[in-house]
Amino acid sequence: MSQATILGRAARGWTRAASATPMVGVVDVLLRGLGQVMLQNNPATGLVLAAGVLVGDPLLAVAGLVGLGSSTLAAHLLGAEHGLIRDGQFGFNGVLVGIALAANLRPDSLLVLYVIAAGASSTLVLLALGHLLGRYQVPVLTAPFVLVTWAGLLAADRLDHLDPDGPGVPAPSRAGTFEGSFAGSFEALLRGISQVVLQDSWATGLLLLFGVLLSSRISALFAVVGSTVGAATALALGGQDPSVVHGVFGFNAVLSAIAVGGLFFVLTWCSALLAVLAAAGAAALTAGMAAVLAPSGEPALTAPFVLVTWLCVLAGRAVPALRPVALADVIT
Amino acid sequence: MSQATILGRAARGWTRAASATPMVGVVDVLLRGLGQVMLQNNPATGLVLAAGVLVGDPLLAVAGLVGLGSSTLAAHLLGAEHGLIRDGQFGFNGVLVGIALAANLRPDSLLVLYVIAAGASSTLVLLALGHLLGRYQVPVLTAPFVLVTWAGLLAADRLDHLDPDGPGVPAPSRAGTFEGSFAGSFEALLRGISQVVLQDSWATGLLLLFGVLLSSRISALFAVVGSTVGAATALALGGQDPSVVHGVFGFNAVLSAIAVGGLFFVLTWCSALLAVLAAAGAAALTAGMAAVLAPSGEPALTAPFVLVTWLCVLAGRAVPALRPVALADVIT
Amino acid sequence: MSQATILGRAARGWTRAASATPMVGVVDVLLRGLGQVMLQNNPATGLVLAAGVLVGDPLLAVAGLVGLGSSTLAAHLLGAEHGLIRDGQFGFNGVLVGIALAANLRPDSLLVLYVIAAGASSTLVLLALGHLLGRYQVPVLTAPFVLVTWAGLLAADRLDHLDPDGPGVPAPSRAGTFEGSFAGSFEALLRGISQVVLQDSWATGLLLLFGVLLSSRISALFAVVGSTVGAATALALGGQDPSVVHGVFGFNAVLSAIAVGGLFFVLTWCSALLAVLAAAGAAALTAGMAAVLAPSGEPALTAPFVLVTWLCVLAGRAVPALRPVALADVIT
């Protein structure tokens, strides 16, 4: 496996450069922040993910980078734990906040300030929730992204200078009904992955999947399983075709499957089965939260993933059938 | 008191049989799960409660049993604490989830799968909340039932194959206005108790009350007090007559009064007074939650009971006027 | 500084009288409860605050006193910690509950009972939340006021005898657009402070500010800073003029700035900057919560202040840049 050897060498070389050269170290931190969007503490994953967002929508990629910088810088200025910063733990919520605000609000100079403030706020929320959940050994996940984006979009709804007439989260068009073909299914699966970064593009999904594969074959496998189970659950329960095809039921299932299958638990048949059930539950919860949030017009974002994963991690601590991985070992 | 002696002997005989014969043991666990719906760890209460639901609506009784089996089996497979399983702690949320889903969705084979999945999910939620609340010595109560049913009904609202055109939670008909007669009041009181299992039937209420009486005279007394106080509070504050007569303001008050009066606190004049206030508060909160949930079309279920009882238990831990019963002693 | 000497002597004399004479002691406790509305454990602040509410609306002042008495008496009867009662910790939520219910419901004898019950409930909620948050060293703030008032108003919405046609929270009239004059700005600033007690009056705001000044020059400074930053943030983000002029975006910013700047943290440049950001965040969150609550018709009350301050206090515990003041030292 010479390919693996080359990748291994490149990874070691990069890690050495990152600790030796401050400038490379900063880039490393930011790339790991991007990689953590897919729950991977890996700069290569981050690089490919950035490419994936750029392919889908360059404007969102820029907004994501602004959020990434703002949230990471805020953590640095507040003196947050150095190890956590280095692992990109303060970056991924900022990335997603930036993408989500830019996807929903009109791009102008005020939006840049808004994204910077929201990115820094996501770091405050992360620190606060980390303090609350830490003693239960429960990870914060993307809860700061969800909470800050909801607050930001709701405030924008009431404040005139932040017009909510941006490009918007790709709405499921009525055109693309699900025809059950193999190619169509595979495309839907990739779109489900791409929705993690609020995109509706099979190319972005393919890049994200490739990025995860660079870091972990197990996570990549569960990403595919999650997207498939999410779409299948939605179809079985009667989800409307266009939404399913465009991955609306996929991204929360993808993240839940990665998290529960082999990341927060030691991989066993039991945890693998739970990962499949978690993906199905995340898809159902996506429908449920859409119904709750419909009056406010807010998207569910990754709230179903956060809730389902918290549920599995907390329940897993109370029963012997699941062996939790210590939080410190997961995120490093 | 030869009657008490006979009952006592039968109870001892059953307990012996349950620990000796595995098959009887399983039935005992399931009956205790049913009894816990009225906060009673007692198989006789469970048996009478099952009869009460059956009298009201056989379909709901079947759905309740499916949920009961699914939630208890999930706890067994996950290896949850044996003592808790044996006391029926993993059953009552499943029973209620099954009844509530069947009462609101069209009965077909997909619904059976849905109830099984929801019942098992209620066990996960119970384990998770138990882990969170355990260190505060706060009981989980029917919070898993409320959360899983809300998620399940909201998801069904968005997913076409789960049509929300089942028989529905008995809506208060305009016909039965409150006339203040003694018989009418007593009937309303019993309907308030029957709403615990989502029924609107005085016969079911009478059976539930009888079931509680088999287990605890104190709990039976507080069930009657709770239903009365709940209806009286609603009338005093101007609740619409048909709702009051059909027990809509009663069931949360019943459960709150049982829980606060003599179950989670040592029975004193102070805890008895708090139980009355809790019943009144639960009735007011039933109105408040109905207003919050109106846009989503969801029922409040037993959320007011859960909130009021958590409030009393938590506050009770901070003041000397109330003497809490250790959680382990309550539920065994 | 003979003025300070006179004030100091009066304060010492009053404290001596309060511990010597029971009647004066009771008045002292009630006045401190009023002072805690502005986060000041000071009877003089409380006296001036009462005058401020009285100037704005005598009816609301009476309702506030009923709530104050009910919540403090409930704490006394339940045997809550004597030191907390003496510092007025059980009073301020009752005051605000009374004012808010009276401002929104028709004044009659039933309302008096309702305010008494709600005031006592605010003490239960305070004890419960205190038990939950205590181990995180997080203050409960006005969360009981917010929760009890929401429950009370939502219930009233459904129950006919509590007509929601009271004078109502002063709605922003279209008349007073912001003209940017110095006098106009100063008036808006004071209205922002007066909204803490649900008033829209510069005179009330001036009295409240004076009351805070009697207790702490730092808190008074941050009250002014908070109101200014709140209004400025709302204007920058496009808040509608009348709301800004009438202080709608001010009061949560005022309380957040007082709490974060020099109260829950040792005053440093870092905590002062955080106080300014907290005020801006509270203003944005005021808009966001208004959007969430619009369908239910509920006011946001001080929920943005509670959330922003919890966020800062929790995050502050996790980073070295902020030095928290021990909770016991803050509230005494």
Coordinates of C-alpha atoms in Angstrom, one line a residue, chain C residues 26 29-30 33 66-77 85 88 90-92 94 119-120 122-123:
Chain C
V26 CA -39.1 43.3 57.4
V29 CA -35.9 42.8 53.4
L30 CA -38.6 44.1 51.1
G33 CA -35.9 42.7 47.2
V66 CA -48.2 42.2 46.3
G67 CA -45.9 40.0 44.3
L68 CA -42.9 41.1 46.5
G69 CA -44.7 40.2 49.7
S70 CA -46.1 36.9 48.3
S71 CA -42.7 35.6 47.0
T72 CA -40.8 36.7 50.2
L73 CA -43.4 35.2 52.5
A74 CA -43.4 31.9 50.6
A75 CA -39.6 31.7 51.0
H76 CA -40.0 32.4 54.7
L77 CA -42.7 29.8 55.2
I85 CA -34.1 36.0 52.2
G88 CA -33.9 40.3 49.1
F90 CA -36.6 36.0 47.0
G91 CA -38.2 39.4 46.3
F92 CA -37.2 40.8 42.9
G94 CA -42.1 38.5 42.7
G119 CA -45.4 35.3 43.3
A120 CA -45.2 32.3 45.5
S122 CA -41.6 32.3 41.5
T123 CA -40.0 31.4 44.8

